[in-house]
mmCIF file of C-alpha atoms and ligand atoms in Angstrom:
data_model
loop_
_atom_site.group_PDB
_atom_site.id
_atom_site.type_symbol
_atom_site.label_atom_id
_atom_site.label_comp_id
_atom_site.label_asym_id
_atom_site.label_seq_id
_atom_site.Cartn_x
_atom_site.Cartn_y
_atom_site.Cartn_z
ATOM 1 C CA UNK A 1 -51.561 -33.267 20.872
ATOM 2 C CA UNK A 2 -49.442 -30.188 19.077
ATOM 3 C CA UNK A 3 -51.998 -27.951 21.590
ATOM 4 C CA UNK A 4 -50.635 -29.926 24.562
ATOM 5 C CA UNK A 5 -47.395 -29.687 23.496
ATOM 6 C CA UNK A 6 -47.704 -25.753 22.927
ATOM 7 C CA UNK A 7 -49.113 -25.183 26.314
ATOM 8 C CA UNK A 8 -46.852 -27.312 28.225
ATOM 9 C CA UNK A 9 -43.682 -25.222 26.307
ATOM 10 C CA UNK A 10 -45.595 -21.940 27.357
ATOM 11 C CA UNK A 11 -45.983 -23.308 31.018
ATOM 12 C CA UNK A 12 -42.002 -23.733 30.900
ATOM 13 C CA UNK A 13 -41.669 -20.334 29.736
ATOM 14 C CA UNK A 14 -43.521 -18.805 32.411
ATOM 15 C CA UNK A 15 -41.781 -20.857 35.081
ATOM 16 C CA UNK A 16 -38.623 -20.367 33.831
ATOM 17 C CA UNK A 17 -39.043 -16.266 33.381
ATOM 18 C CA UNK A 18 -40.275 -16.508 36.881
ATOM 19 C CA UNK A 19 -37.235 -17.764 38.330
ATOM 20 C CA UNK A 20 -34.977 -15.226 36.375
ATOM 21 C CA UNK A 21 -36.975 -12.665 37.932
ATOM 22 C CA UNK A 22 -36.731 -14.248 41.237
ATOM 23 C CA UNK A 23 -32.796 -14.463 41.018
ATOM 24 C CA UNK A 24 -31.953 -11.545 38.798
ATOM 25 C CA UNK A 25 -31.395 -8.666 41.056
ATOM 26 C CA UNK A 26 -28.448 -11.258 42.967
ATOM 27 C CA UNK A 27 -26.882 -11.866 39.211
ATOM 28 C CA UNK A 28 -24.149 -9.606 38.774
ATOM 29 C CA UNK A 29 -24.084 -8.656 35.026
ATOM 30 C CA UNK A 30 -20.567 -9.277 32.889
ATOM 31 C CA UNK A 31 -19.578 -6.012 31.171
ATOM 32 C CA UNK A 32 -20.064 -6.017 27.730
ATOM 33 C CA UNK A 33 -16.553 -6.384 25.939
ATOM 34 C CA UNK A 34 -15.193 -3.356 23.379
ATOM 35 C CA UNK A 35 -16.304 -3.446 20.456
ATOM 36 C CA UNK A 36 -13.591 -4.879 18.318
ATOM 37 C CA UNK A 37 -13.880 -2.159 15.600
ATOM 38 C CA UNK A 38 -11.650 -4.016 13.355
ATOM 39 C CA UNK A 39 -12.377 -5.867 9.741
ATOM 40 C CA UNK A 40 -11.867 -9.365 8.621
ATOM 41 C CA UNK A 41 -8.637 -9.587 6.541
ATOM 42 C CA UNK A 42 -9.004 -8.168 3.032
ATOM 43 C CA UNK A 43 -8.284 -11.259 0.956
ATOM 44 C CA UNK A 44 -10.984 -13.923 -0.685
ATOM 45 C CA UNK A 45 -9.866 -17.382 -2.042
ATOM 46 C CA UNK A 46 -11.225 -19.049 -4.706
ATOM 47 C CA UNK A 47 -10.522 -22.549 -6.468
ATOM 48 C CA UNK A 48 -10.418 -22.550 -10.375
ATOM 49 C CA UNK A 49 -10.068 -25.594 -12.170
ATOM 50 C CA UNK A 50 -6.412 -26.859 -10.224
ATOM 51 C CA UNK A 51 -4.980 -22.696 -9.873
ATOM 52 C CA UNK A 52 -5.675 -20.912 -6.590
ATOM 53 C CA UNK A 53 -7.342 -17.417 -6.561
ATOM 54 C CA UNK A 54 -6.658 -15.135 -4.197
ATOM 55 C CA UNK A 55 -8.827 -11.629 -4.265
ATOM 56 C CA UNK A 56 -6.265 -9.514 -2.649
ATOM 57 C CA UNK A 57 -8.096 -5.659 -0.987
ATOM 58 C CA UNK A 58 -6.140 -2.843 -1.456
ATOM 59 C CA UNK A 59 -8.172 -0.319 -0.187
ATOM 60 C CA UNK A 60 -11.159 2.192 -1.492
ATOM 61 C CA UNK A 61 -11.495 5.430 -3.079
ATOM 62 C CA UNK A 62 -14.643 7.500 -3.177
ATOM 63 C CA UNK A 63 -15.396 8.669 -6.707
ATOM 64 C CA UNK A 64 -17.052 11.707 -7.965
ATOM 65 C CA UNK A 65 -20.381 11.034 -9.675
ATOM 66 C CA UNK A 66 -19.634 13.874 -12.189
ATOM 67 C CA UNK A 67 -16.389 12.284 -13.153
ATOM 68 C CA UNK A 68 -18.898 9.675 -15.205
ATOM 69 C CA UNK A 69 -19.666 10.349 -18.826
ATOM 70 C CA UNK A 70 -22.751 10.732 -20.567
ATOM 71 C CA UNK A 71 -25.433 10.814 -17.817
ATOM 72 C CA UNK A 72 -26.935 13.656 -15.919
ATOM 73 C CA UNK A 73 -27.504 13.333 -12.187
ATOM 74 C CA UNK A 74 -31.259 12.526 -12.234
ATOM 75 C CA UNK A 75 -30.457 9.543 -14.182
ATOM 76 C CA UNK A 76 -27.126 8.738 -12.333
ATOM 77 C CA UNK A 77 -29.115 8.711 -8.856
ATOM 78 C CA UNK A 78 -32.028 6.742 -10.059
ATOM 79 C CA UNK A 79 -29.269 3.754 -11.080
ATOM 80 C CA UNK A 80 -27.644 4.960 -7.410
ATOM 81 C CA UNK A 81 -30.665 4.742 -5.408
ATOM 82 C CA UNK A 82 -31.242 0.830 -6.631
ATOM 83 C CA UNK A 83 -28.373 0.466 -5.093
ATOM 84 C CA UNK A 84 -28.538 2.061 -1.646
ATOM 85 C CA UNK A 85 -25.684 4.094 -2.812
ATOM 86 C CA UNK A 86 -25.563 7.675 -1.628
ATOM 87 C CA UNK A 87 -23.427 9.760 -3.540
ATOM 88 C CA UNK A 88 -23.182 13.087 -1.147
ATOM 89 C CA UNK A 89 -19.069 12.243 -0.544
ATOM 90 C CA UNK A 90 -18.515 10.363 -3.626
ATOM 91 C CA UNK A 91 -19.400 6.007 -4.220
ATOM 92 C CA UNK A 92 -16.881 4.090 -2.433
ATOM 93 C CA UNK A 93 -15.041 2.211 -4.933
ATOM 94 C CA UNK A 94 -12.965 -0.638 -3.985
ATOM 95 C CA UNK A 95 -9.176 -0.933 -5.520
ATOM 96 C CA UNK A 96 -8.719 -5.102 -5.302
ATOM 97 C CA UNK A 97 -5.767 -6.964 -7.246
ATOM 98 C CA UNK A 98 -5.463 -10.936 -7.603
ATOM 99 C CA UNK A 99 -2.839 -13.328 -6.776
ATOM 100 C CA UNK A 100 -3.273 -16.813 -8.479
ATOM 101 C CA UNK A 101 -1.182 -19.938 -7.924
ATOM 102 C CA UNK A 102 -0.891 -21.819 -11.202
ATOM 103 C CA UNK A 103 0.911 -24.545 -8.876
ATOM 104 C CA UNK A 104 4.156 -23.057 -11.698
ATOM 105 C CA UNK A 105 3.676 -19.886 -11.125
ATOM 106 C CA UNK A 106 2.681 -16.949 -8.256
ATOM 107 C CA UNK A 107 0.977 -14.845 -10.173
ATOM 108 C CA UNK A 108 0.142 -10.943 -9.097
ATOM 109 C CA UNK A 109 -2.606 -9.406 -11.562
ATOM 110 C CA UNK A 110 -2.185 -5.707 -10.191
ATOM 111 C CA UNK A 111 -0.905 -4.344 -7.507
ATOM 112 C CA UNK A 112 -3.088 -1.730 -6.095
ATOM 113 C CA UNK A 113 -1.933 2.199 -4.894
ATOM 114 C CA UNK A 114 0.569 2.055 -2.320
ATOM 115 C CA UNK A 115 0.469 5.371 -0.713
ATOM 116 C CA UNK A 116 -0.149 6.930 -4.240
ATOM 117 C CA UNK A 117 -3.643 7.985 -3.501
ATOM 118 C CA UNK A 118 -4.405 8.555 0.070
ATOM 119 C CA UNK A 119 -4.665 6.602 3.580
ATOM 120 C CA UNK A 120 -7.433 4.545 2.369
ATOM 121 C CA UNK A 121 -5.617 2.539 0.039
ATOM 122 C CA UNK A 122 -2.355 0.724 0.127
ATOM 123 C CA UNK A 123 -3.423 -2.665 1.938
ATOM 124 C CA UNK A 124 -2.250 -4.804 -0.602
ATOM 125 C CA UNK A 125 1.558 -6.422 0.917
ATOM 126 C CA UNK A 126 -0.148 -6.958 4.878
ATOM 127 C CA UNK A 127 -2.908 -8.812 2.761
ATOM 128 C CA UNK A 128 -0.624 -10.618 0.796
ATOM 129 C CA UNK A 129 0.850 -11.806 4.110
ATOM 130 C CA UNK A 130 -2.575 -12.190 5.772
ATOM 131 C CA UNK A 131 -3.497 -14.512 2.748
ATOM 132 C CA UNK A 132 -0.215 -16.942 3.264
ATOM 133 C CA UNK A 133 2.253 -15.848 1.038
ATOM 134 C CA UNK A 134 4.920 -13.385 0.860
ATOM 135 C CA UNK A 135 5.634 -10.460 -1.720
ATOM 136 C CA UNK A 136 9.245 -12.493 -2.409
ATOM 137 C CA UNK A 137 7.462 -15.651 -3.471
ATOM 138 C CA UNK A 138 5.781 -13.908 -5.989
ATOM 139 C CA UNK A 139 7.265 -14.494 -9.951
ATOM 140 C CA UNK A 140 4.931 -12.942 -11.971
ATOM 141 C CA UNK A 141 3.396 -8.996 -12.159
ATOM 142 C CA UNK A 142 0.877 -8.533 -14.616
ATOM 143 C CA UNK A 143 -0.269 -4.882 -14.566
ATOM 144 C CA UNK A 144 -3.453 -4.450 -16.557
ATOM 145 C CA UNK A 145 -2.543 -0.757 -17.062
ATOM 146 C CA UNK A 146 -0.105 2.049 -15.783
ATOM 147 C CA UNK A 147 -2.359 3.766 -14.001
ATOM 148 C CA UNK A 148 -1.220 4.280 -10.180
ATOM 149 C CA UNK A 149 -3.305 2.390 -8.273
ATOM 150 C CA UNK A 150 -2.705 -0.923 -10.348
ATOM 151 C CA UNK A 151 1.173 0.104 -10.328
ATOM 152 C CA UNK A 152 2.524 1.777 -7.126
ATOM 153 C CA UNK A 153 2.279 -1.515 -5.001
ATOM 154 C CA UNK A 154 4.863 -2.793 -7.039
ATOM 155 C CA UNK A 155 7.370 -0.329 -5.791
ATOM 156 C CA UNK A 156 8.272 1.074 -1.996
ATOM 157 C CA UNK A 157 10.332 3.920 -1.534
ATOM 158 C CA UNK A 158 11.974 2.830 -4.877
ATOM 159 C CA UNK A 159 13.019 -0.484 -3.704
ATOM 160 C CA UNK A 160 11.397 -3.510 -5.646
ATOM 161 C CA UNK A 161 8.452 -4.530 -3.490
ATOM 162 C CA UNK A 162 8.373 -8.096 -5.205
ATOM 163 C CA UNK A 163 12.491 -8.209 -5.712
ATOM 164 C CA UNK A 164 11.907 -12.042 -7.201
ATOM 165 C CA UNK A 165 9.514 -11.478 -9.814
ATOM 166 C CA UNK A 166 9.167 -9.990 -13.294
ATOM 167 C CA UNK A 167 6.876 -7.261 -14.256
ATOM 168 C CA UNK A 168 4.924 -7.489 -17.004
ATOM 169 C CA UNK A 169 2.967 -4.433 -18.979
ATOM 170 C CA UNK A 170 1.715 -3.874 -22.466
ATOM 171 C CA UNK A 171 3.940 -2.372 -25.002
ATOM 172 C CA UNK A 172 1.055 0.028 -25.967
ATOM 173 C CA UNK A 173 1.084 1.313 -22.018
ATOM 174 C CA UNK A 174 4.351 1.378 -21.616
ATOM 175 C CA UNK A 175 5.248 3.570 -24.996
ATOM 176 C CA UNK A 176 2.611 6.122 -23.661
ATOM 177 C CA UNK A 177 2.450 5.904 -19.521
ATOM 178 C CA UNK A 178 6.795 5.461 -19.854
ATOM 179 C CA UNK A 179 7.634 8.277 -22.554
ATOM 180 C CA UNK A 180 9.425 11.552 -21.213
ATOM 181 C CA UNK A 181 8.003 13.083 -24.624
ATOM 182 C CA UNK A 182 4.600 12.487 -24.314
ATOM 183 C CA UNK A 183 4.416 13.300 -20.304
ATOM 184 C CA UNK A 184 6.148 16.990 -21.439
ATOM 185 C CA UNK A 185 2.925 17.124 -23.875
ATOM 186 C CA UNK A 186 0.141 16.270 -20.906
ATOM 187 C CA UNK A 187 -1.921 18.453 -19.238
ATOM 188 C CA UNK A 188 -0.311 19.875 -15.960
ATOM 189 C CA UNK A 189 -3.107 18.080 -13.927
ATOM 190 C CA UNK A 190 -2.453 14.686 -15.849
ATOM 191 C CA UNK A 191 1.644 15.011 -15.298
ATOM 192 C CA UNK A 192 1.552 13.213 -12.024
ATOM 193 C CA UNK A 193 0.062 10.238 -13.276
ATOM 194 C CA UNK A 194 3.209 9.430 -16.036
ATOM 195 C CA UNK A 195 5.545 10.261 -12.658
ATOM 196 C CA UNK A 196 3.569 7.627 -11.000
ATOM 197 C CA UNK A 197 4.148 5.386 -13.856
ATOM 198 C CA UNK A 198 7.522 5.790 -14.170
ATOM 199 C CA UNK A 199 8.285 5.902 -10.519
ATOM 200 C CA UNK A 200 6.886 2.414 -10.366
ATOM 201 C CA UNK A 201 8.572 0.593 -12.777
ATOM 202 C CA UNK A 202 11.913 2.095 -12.381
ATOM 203 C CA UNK A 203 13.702 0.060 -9.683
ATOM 204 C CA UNK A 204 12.264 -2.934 -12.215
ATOM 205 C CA UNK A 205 14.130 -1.318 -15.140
ATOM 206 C CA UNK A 206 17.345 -1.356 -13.290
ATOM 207 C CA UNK A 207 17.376 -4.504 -12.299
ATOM 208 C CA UNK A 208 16.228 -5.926 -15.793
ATOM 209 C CA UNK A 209 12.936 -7.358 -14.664
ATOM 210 C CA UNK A 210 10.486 -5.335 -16.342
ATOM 211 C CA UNK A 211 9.135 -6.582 -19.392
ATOM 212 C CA UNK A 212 6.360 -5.148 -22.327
ATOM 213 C CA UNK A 213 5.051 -7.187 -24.388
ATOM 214 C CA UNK A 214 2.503 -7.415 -27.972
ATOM 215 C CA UNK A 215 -1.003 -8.485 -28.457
ATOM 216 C CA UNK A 216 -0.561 -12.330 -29.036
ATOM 217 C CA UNK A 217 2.487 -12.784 -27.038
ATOM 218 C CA UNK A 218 2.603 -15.792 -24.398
ATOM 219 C CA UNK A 219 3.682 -14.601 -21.157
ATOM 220 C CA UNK A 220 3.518 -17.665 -18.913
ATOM 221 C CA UNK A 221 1.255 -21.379 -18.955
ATOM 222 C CA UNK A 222 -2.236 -20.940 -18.339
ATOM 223 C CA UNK A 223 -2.496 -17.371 -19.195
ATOM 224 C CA UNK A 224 -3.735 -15.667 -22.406
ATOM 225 C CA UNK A 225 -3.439 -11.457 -23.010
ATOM 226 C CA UNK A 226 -6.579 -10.202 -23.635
ATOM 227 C CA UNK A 227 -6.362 -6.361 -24.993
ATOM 228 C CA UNK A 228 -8.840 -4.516 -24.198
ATOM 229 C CA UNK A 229 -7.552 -0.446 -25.076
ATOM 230 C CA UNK A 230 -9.450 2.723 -24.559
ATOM 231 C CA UNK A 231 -9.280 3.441 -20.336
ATOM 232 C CA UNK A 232 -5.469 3.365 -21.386
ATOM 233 C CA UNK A 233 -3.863 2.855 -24.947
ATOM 234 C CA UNK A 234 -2.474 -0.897 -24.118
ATOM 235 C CA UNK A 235 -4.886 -1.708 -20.995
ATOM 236 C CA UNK A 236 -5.172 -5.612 -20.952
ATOM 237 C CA UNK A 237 -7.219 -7.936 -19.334
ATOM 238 C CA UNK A 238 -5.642 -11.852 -18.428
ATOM 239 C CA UNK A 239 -7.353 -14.778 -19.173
ATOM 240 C CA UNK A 240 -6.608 -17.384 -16.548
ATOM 241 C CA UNK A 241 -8.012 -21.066 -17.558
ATOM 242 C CA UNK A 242 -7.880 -24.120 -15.663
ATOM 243 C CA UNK A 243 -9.052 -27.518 -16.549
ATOM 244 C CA UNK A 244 -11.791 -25.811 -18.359
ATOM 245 C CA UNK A 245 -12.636 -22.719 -16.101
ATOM 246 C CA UNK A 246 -11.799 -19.541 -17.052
ATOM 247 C CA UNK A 247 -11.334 -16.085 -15.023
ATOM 248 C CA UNK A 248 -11.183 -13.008 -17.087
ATOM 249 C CA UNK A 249 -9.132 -10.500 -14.721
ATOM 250 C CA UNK A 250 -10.161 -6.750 -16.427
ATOM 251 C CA UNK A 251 -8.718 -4.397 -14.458
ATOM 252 C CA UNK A 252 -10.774 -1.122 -15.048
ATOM 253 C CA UNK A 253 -13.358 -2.112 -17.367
ATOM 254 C CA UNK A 254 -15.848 -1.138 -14.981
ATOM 255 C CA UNK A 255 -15.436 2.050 -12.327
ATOM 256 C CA UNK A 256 -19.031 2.520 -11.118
ATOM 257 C CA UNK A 257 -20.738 -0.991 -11.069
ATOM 258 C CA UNK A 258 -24.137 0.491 -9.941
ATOM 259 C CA UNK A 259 -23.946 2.724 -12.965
ATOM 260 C CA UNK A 260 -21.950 0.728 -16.349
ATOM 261 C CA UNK A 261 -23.872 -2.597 -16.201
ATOM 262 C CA UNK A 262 -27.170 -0.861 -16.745
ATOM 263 C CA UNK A 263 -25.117 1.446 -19.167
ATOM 264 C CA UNK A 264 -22.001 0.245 -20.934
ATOM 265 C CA UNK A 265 -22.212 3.549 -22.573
ATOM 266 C CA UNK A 266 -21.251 5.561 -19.786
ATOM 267 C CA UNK A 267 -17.786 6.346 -19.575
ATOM 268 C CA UNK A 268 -15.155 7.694 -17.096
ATOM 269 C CA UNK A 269 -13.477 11.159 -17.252
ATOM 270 C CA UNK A 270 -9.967 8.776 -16.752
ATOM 271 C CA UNK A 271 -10.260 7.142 -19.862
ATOM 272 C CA UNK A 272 -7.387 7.657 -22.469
ATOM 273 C CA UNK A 273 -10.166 7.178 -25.138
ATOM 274 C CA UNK A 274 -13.458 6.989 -23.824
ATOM 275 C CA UNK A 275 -15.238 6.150 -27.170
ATOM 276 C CA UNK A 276 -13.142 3.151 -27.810
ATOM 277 C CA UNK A 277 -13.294 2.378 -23.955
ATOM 278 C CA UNK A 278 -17.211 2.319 -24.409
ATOM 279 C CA UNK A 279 -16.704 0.261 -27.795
ATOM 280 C CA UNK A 280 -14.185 -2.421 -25.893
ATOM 281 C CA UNK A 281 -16.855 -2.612 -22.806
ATOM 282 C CA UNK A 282 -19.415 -3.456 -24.868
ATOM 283 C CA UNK A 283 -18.149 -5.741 -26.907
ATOM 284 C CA UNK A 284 -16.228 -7.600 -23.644
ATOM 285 C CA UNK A 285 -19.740 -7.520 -21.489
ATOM 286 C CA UNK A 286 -21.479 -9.194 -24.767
ATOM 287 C CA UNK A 287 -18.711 -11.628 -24.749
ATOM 288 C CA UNK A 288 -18.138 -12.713 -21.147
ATOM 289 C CA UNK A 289 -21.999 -12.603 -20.199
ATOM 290 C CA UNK A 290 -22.587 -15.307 -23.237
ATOM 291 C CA UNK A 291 -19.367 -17.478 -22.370
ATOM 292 C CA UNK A 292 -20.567 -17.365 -18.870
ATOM 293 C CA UNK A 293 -17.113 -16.344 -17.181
ATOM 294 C CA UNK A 294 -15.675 -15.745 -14.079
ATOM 295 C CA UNK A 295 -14.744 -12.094 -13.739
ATOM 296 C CA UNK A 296 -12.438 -10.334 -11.724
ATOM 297 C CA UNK A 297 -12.509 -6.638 -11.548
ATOM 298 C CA UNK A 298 -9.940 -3.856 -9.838
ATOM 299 C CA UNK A 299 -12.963 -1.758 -9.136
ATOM 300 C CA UNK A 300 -16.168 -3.832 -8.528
ATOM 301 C CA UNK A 301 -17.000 -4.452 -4.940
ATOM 302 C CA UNK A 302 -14.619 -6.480 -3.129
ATOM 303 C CA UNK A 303 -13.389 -9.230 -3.880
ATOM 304 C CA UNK A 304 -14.607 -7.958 -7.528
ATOM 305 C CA UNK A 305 -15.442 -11.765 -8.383
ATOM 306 C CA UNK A 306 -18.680 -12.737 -10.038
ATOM 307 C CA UNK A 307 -19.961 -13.204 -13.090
ATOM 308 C CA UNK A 308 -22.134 -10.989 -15.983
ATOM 309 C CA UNK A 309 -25.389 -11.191 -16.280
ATOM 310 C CA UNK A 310 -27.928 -9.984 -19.196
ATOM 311 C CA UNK A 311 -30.293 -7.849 -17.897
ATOM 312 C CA UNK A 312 -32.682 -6.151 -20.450
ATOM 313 C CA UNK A 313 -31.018 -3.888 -22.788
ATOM 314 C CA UNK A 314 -28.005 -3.794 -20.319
ATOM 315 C CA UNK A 315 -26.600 -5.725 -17.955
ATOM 316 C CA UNK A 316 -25.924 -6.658 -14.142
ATOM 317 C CA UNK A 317 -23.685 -7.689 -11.973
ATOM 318 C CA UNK A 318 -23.521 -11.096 -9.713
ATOM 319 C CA UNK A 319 -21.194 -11.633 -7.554
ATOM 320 C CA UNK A 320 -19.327 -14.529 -6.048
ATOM 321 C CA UNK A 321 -21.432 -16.210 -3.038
ATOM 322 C CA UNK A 322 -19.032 -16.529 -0.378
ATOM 323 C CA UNK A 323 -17.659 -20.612 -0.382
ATOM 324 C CA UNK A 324 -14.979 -22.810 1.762
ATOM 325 C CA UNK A 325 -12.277 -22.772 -0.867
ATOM 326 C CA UNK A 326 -11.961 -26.915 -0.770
ATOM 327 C CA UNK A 327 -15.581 -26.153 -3.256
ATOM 328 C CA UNK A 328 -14.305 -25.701 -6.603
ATOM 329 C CA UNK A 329 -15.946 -22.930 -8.238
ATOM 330 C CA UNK A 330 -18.930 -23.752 -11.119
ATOM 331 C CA UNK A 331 -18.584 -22.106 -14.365
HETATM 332 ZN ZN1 ZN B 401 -8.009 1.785 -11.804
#
């Protein structure tokens, strides 16, 4: 019967390709459109517990492998090539920030580079917009760190970017990243970055909505400070939680994810403190991998959510599996 079956479908065929050939040369053939050359917008949504996530793409940078810590480049391309990651012009390295609707508050977790850093980055407002909202509605900044690409978006041309909202940084970051003292002290090639700082936060100042605040403080419902020093003296992760689900947001605990899974001990030529960086990463990876929890990270491949795995002596990373945002998200 299935034999039957297979011959009459292959009888079909042959028919059928014969009249093709018979008509084709009379078909006139439709040009093949443009291609479109363009990207889907930069932003990912995500449900957790009743808040709305939104992974917001600023942009990408391509970093050095030699500005990594602690491995030589054998080992560094071995880690690399599991990967597919070619390292010639530097690992593309995504800059993302989050925007989460607490249904009381709009909440900005970072706010990527502006035009700090280059023509890649800077896409964070249009994909703001492209998500649904707009930079006015937002209430809440929460910059994991001072570093400028979490802190120029917040600022254009020293206007307030988000004019409605309230800024929020640690009072550890902002007594180092904000001090005229310690910038005079700083290596010539590291004075830029306190500029950057204080460039960003200044129209904020003015206007009385910048804020710092201490390990333990409450900043707004539904939100816990997590500190996690050592990439920057007060660099702080956010604990979002939701009818029992919880999204860690860690900023830069992670700059090379093909690399500082494997091995936490690896650390970044940008850290303030790189052996209490590698202390803090350790501990956190330990921590989130055996609570299970949702992770969102600046640098880890757009949109940087996922969770951490235990993998060996090290660790791995698994990211989100793209869902319609009416799913709520698992644990
Ligand atoms: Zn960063």
């Amino acid at each position: 019967m299935k034999k039957n079956i297979s011959r009459a479908l292959l009888a079909l065929t042959i028919a059928g390709a014969g009249v093709l050939s018979a008509v084709q040369p009379t078909v006139a053939l439709a040009a093949v459109p443009a291609q479109q050359k363009t990207q889907v917008p930069g932003y990912y949504r995500m449900q957790l517990g009743g808040f709305e996530v939104t992974a917001l793409y600023d942009g990408y940078v391509n970093i050095d492998n030699k500005l990594l810590k602690g491995i030589n480049g054998k080992d560094a391309k071995v880690l690399l090539d599991k990967m597919f990651l070619d390292s010639t012009n530097g690992v593309q390295t995504a800059v993302n920030a989050y925007l989460i609707n607490t249904g009381t508050n709009l909440v900005l977790v970072d706010s990527g580079a502006a035009k700090c850093f280059g023509p890649t980055l800077g896409g964070i407002q249009n994909n703001i917009r492209a998500a649904g909202y707009t930079p006015e509605q937002i209430d809440t900044v929460l910059l994991t760190h001072l570093h400028a690409d979490h802190s120029c978006g917040i600022n254009e041309q020293g206007k307030m970017v988000f004019p409605n909202a309230v800024v929020y940084a640690s009072k550890a970051d902002a007594d180092y990243w904000l001090s005229p003292e310690i910038a005079a002290k700083a290596p010539e090639e590291a004075k830029g970055l306190f500029q950057m700082a204080q460039d960003s936060v200044a129209p904020y100042q003015a206007a009385n909505h910048f804020k710092v605040y201490s390990p333990g403080d409450t900043l707004i419902a539904g939100v816990e400070v997590v500190p996690t020093p050592g990439h920057t003296p007060g660099h702080a992760s956010y604990l979002f939680s939701a009818k029992g689900q919880e999204l860690l947001i860690w900023g830069d605990i992670v700059h090379s994810h093909s690399i500082q899974f494997a091995q936490p001990e690896i650390a970044m030529e940008f850290d303030t403190d790189s052996k209490r960086a590698i202390e803090t990463r350790k501990k956190l990876f330990a921590d989130v991998a055996k609570k299970k929890l949702w992770i969102g990270g600046a640098h880890l491949p757009f949109p940087g959510l996922g969770h951490v795995a235990i993998d060996g002596k090290g660790y791995r990373w698994v990211p989100v599996e793209y869902s319609p945002v009416m799913v709520a998200a698992g644990k």
